[in-house]
XYZ file of C-alpha atoms in Angstrom:
373
model
C 8.381 45.770 -20.948
C 9.872 47.185 -24.195
C 6.776 49.326 -24.683
C 4.368 46.435 -24.197
C 2.613 44.774 -21.260
C 2.964 41.203 -20.063
C -0.764 40.579 -20.461
C -0.624 41.766 -24.082
C 2.128 39.236 -24.837
C 0.150 36.487 -23.117
C -3.019 37.321 -25.041
C -1.148 37.201 -28.350
C -0.008 33.684 -27.505
C -3.544 32.649 -26.535
C -4.857 33.913 -29.860
C -2.103 32.040 -31.712
C -3.182 28.849 -29.911
C -6.696 29.338 -31.249
C -8.481 30.400 -28.062
C -12.006 31.633 -28.793
C -12.372 33.548 -25.512
C -9.901 35.329 -23.285
C -10.713 35.567 -19.567
C -8.490 37.744 -17.418
C -8.518 37.627 -13.619
C -8.077 41.264 -12.630
C -9.228 43.821 -10.080
C -10.972 46.304 -12.349
C -10.587 47.267 -16.004
C -7.365 49.252 -16.466
C -6.405 51.129 -19.659
C -3.958 48.301 -20.450
C -6.772 45.757 -20.220
C -9.018 47.917 -22.399
C -6.298 47.898 -25.078
C -6.065 44.116 -24.785
C -9.854 43.831 -25.013
C -9.860 45.815 -28.259
C -7.108 43.586 -29.661
C -9.099 40.446 -28.828
C -12.331 41.800 -30.255
C -10.609 42.907 -33.474
C -9.611 39.283 -33.994
C -13.237 38.191 -33.713
C -12.866 36.587 -30.257
C -14.533 37.448 -26.936
C -12.920 39.041 -23.899
C -13.958 38.901 -20.225
C -12.332 40.523 -17.193
C -13.446 38.974 -13.884
C -12.338 39.672 -10.330
C -12.688 36.229 -8.774
C -12.854 32.561 -9.526
C -16.588 32.350 -8.762
C -17.272 34.192 -12.022
C -15.372 31.539 -13.949
C -18.086 28.964 -13.329
C -20.591 31.040 -15.262
C -18.270 31.462 -18.226
C -16.787 27.970 -18.611
C -18.651 24.703 -19.112
C -17.448 21.134 -18.630
C -17.215 20.729 -22.413
C -14.723 23.593 -22.803
C -10.972 23.279 -23.098
C -8.923 25.848 -21.211
C -5.410 27.222 -21.635
C -4.078 28.734 -18.408
C -1.188 31.224 -18.365
C -0.119 32.286 -14.891
C 0.384 35.893 -13.856
C 3.662 37.362 -15.141
C 4.702 34.304 -17.150
C 6.098 34.910 -20.637
C 6.699 31.454 -22.133
C 8.405 30.382 -25.318
C 5.537 30.410 -27.817
C 6.863 27.688 -30.100
C 7.473 25.301 -27.197
C 3.978 25.902 -25.827
C 2.399 25.278 -29.236
C 4.333 22.034 -29.633
C 3.565 20.834 -26.084
C -0.132 21.651 -25.669
C -1.260 22.808 -29.097
C -3.268 19.601 -29.568
C -3.316 17.888 -26.160
C -3.968 18.563 -22.511
C -1.168 18.715 -19.979
C 0.693 20.699 -17.331
C 4.059 22.149 -18.344
C 6.802 21.770 -15.736
C 10.476 22.524 -15.141
C 12.961 20.483 -13.112
C 12.517 21.766 -9.584
C 15.994 23.315 -9.140
C 15.828 25.478 -12.254
C 12.144 26.300 -11.781
C 12.327 27.384 -8.146
C 15.471 29.448 -8.795
C 13.578 31.339 -11.520
C 10.616 31.992 -9.195
C 8.159 29.386 -10.502
C 5.781 27.526 -8.166
C 6.828 24.148 -6.784
C 4.596 21.201 -7.716
C 6.431 18.543 -5.706
C 10.007 17.803 -4.764
C 10.943 16.955 -8.365
C 9.127 19.560 -10.486
C 7.981 23.179 -10.616
C 5.035 24.504 -12.600
C 6.152 26.389 -15.726
C 3.066 28.625 -15.521
C 1.164 27.147 -18.492
C -1.316 24.285 -18.780
C -4.181 23.000 -20.873
C -7.110 21.236 -19.190
C -10.845 20.680 -19.420
C -13.671 22.781 -18.048
C -14.599 19.960 -15.676
C -11.378 20.618 -13.763
C -12.962 23.872 -12.531
C -15.584 22.028 -10.512
C -13.174 21.331 -7.643
C -12.479 25.047 -7.204
C -15.919 25.613 -5.668
C -14.944 23.409 -2.717
C -11.812 25.433 -1.865
C -11.515 28.478 0.462
C -12.223 31.827 -1.268
C -8.776 33.289 -0.542
C -6.804 30.572 -2.352
C -4.983 31.399 -5.597
C -7.324 30.340 -8.416
C -4.729 29.483 -11.064
C -2.509 27.559 -8.673
C -5.541 25.629 -7.455
C -6.601 24.908 -11.023
C -3.119 23.600 -11.826
C -3.275 21.172 -8.907
C -6.821 20.209 -9.807
C -5.680 19.393 -13.345
C -2.895 17.184 -11.985
C -5.343 15.393 -9.677
C -7.557 14.764 -12.706
C -4.723 12.884 -14.336
C -3.477 15.520 -16.756
C 0.041 14.532 -17.843
C 3.085 16.511 -16.835
C 5.057 17.744 -19.818
C 8.601 18.732 -18.902
C 10.063 21.819 -20.536
C 13.807 22.105 -21.042
C 15.411 24.317 -18.359
C 17.542 25.795 -21.143
C 14.596 28.117 -21.853
C 15.167 29.703 -18.449
C 18.917 29.935 -18.991
C 18.484 31.550 -22.411
C 15.755 33.911 -21.233
C 13.070 32.614 -23.614
C 10.816 31.556 -20.696
C 10.504 34.236 -18.045
C 8.552 35.181 -14.944
C 8.026 38.936 -14.596
C 6.981 39.625 -11.012
C 7.578 43.378 -10.656
C 7.789 46.624 -12.610
C 11.558 46.600 -12.097
C 11.970 43.116 -13.598
C 9.735 44.173 -16.506
C 12.001 47.158 -17.233
C 15.123 45.001 -16.999
C 13.576 42.436 -19.321
C 12.567 45.169 -21.739
C 16.140 46.460 -21.899
C 17.456 42.945 -22.568
C 14.872 42.395 -25.288
C 15.790 45.668 -26.982
C 19.480 44.804 -26.811
C 18.822 41.370 -28.324
C 16.450 42.461 -31.078
C 18.049 45.739 -32.147
C 21.322 44.920 -33.850
C 23.116 48.246 -34.388
C 25.079 48.882 -37.546
C 28.856 48.677 -37.428
C 30.918 51.853 -37.144
C 31.935 51.468 -40.795
C 28.623 53.310 -41.278
C 28.960 55.990 -38.563
C 25.632 57.714 -39.240
C 23.523 54.579 -38.958
C 25.622 53.260 -36.059
C 25.008 56.441 -34.052
C 21.243 56.507 -34.719
C 20.896 52.785 -33.935
C 22.592 53.224 -30.559
C 20.547 56.279 -29.672
C 17.363 54.382 -30.543
C 18.560 51.465 -28.428
C 18.556 53.843 -25.450
C 15.269 55.540 -26.345
C 13.456 52.498 -27.772
C 11.322 51.683 -24.737
C 10.060 55.251 -24.394
C 9.321 55.384 -28.129
C 7.500 52.032 -28.141
C 5.261 53.199 -25.290
C 3.947 55.905 -27.622
C 2.975 54.147 -30.890
C 1.936 57.410 -32.537
C 5.488 58.737 -32.200
C 6.733 56.015 -34.561
C 4.533 57.380 -37.354
C 5.608 60.934 -36.527
C 9.266 59.920 -36.892
C 8.686 58.501 -40.376
C 6.465 61.436 -41.330
C 9.166 63.836 -40.158
C 11.693 61.997 -42.291
C 9.626 62.373 -45.443
C 8.842 66.002 -44.597
C 12.570 66.726 -44.255
C 13.190 64.905 -47.521
C 10.661 67.134 -49.283
C 12.164 70.279 -47.754
C 15.599 69.151 -48.872
C 14.454 68.782 -52.462
C 12.716 72.161 -52.330
C 15.946 73.751 -51.085
C 17.841 72.100 -53.938
C 15.352 73.435 -56.485
C 15.853 76.911 -54.969
C 19.583 76.603 -55.586
C 20.748 75.970 -52.012
C 22.370 72.582 -52.586
C 24.612 72.560 -49.485
C 21.597 73.363 -47.298
C 19.632 70.727 -49.184
C 22.169 68.021 -48.352
C 22.202 69.153 -44.706
C 18.419 68.782 -44.511
C 18.648 65.392 -46.242
C 21.067 64.238 -43.527
C 18.270 64.920 -41.009
C 15.782 63.098 -43.240
C 18.059 60.048 -43.425
C 18.514 60.076 -39.630
C 14.753 60.113 -39.029
C 14.168 57.335 -41.555
C 16.884 55.239 -39.930
C 15.313 55.816 -36.495
C 11.949 54.629 -37.834
C 13.556 51.538 -39.364
C 15.190 50.670 -36.015
C 11.895 50.940 -34.108
C 10.005 49.017 -36.789
C 12.595 46.246 -36.552
C 11.980 46.107 -32.809
C 8.212 45.969 -33.236
C 8.500 43.044 -35.616
C 10.833 41.228 -33.236
C 8.357 41.768 -30.391
C 5.544 40.268 -32.441
C 3.613 43.497 -32.789
C 1.842 44.760 -35.875
C 4.731 46.458 -37.636
C 4.360 48.970 -40.414
C 3.233 47.690 -43.799
C 5.847 49.969 -45.365
C 8.850 47.803 -46.141
C 12.478 48.734 -45.594
C 12.970 49.153 -49.350
C 10.460 52.015 -49.546
C 12.288 54.588 -47.396
C 15.668 53.484 -48.778
C 14.397 53.982 -52.342
C 13.083 57.456 -51.426
C 16.524 58.450 -50.115
C 18.199 57.023 -53.219
C 15.922 59.135 -55.390
C 16.887 62.193 -53.332
C 20.580 61.477 -54.002
C 19.900 61.809 -57.736
C 17.182 64.451 -57.633
C 18.822 67.076 -55.385
C 21.869 67.850 -57.615
C 19.738 67.710 -60.775
C 17.139 70.075 -59.326
C 19.912 72.467 -58.301
C 21.456 72.320 -61.781
C 24.909 71.966 -60.188
C 27.867 72.348 -62.524
C 28.105 73.968 -65.946
C 25.933 71.359 -67.551
C 23.611 69.625 -65.094
C 23.058 66.799 -67.593
C 26.671 65.739 -67.062
C 25.717 64.731 -63.504
C 22.810 62.500 -64.477
C 24.844 59.479 -65.581
C 27.333 59.377 -62.637
C 24.497 59.936 -60.151
C 22.413 57.079 -61.538
C 25.543 54.920 -61.683
C 26.347 55.763 -58.040
C 22.875 54.804 -56.822
C 22.911 51.628 -58.904
C 26.256 50.560 -57.440
C 25.009 51.354 -53.921
C 22.089 48.972 -54.462
C 24.447 46.332 -55.838
C 26.708 46.726 -52.793
C 23.697 46.236 -50.479
C 22.972 42.889 -52.129
C 26.428 41.523 -52.928
C 28.961 43.461 -50.879
C 30.718 42.291 -47.752
C 29.099 43.068 -44.411
C 31.035 46.310 -43.941
C 30.309 47.372 -47.542
C 26.586 46.733 -47.075
C 26.651 48.830 -43.909
C 28.277 51.741 -45.732
C 25.888 51.421 -48.684
C 22.895 51.851 -46.345
C 24.363 54.935 -44.615
C 22.679 57.808 -46.457
C 23.713 60.236 -43.717
C 27.387 59.632 -44.483
C 26.730 59.953 -48.212
C 24.867 63.264 -47.877
C 27.626 64.683 -45.637
C 30.281 63.770 -48.243
C 28.187 65.338 -51.018
C 27.610 68.486 -48.953
C 31.357 68.918 -48.310
C 32.113 68.309 -51.994
C 29.489 70.851 -53.035
C 30.904 73.462 -50.658
C 34.328 72.896 -52.222
C 32.897 73.041 -55.772
C 33.929 69.410 -56.365
C 30.548 67.672 -56.474
C 30.929 66.068 -59.907
C 34.394 64.738 -59.092
C 33.189 63.412 -55.710
C 30.306 61.509 -57.337
C 32.642 59.967 -59.902
C 35.202 58.965 -57.255
C 32.520 57.390 -55.053
C 31.171 55.391 -57.987
C 34.660 54.204 -58.916
C 35.414 53.139 -55.320
C 32.187 51.137 -55.141
C 33.037 49.473 -58.443
C 36.506 48.533 -57.179
C 35.120 47.095 -53.929
C 32.531 45.036 -55.775
C 35.028 43.585 -58.248
C 37.551 42.928 -55.486
C 35.036 40.682 -53.704
C 35.412 37.046 -54.847
C 32.075 35.656 -55.947
C 32.477 32.267 -54.292
C 28.827 31.413 -54.799
C 29.461 30.942 -58.538
C 32.483 28.712 -58.174
C 31.630 25.033 -58.545
C 33.681 21.891 -58.851
C 33.947 20.250 -62.218
């Protein structure tokens, strides 16, 4: 599911709710569960994987409070925190919406939303039930019989997809694709380089997220290409340098797209902020022509280059949406500079680009500074 497992999402929510122990009902310890166990233990909590409900009695006492999340349920975290963050209760949906989404019927009016909070004493009734009965379903009904209140959840969560029941690998893949589409907002085609990379990463995102190491390799490849581009410029091959820098910008943009997804999915995203890679590419815009000593007097390029980069940063902060998109598209910029260099018009191209940015910025009305007398 977008490079993550359902159980990993559930465990993250349990940790956010303050659970001190995580107990997973599972047949054996799979690699996915081992990864979850490591995540729980890194947070200073305890993890147990048990195969049947009989083992629960040895782990939970009557004084404990328990949060139950049913198999395959991915609830809305904020709603769960508000509903049972400080009180016991069984979360329910209206029966029509709940049953249609695959949730278990409680009675003719309500369906269980797959989440509840109860006391350890509610487990005592489980020992009296047949061994083949579903433990979590039985615990839900035991909690209701103990007088735990029913807390109705808005069915809009089901309609909007923020409360889901994943019951198969196919539904997990479909959900993952929807999550990627929702979280990864591709750039507009005003910035063709970024727009193309964003859409390619939208297709390849799930495969990339399943291999966390590949995300670091993408960023590392971007910085390696950036270094090679600057070395090529210093050797006097400025057109080749800009071509390599196009590849560097593409790799950096791909990393930024995946990192955006990881943050949206609640994972530990990279500590390297968006501004870091963008700044590195901006420096390359200035450094490559200066290292190559392009033009009769390379010092004549220093001022327009610095001015160009400064106006690009200003456009990212104050420009219209389409102007911000263009200002972030280093691939497009390096292609333009490469073509200009091949035609021996690099200095003129830099000056024209700076002038166009200046015109666009001044043409934008600064409505935020207009106030009534």
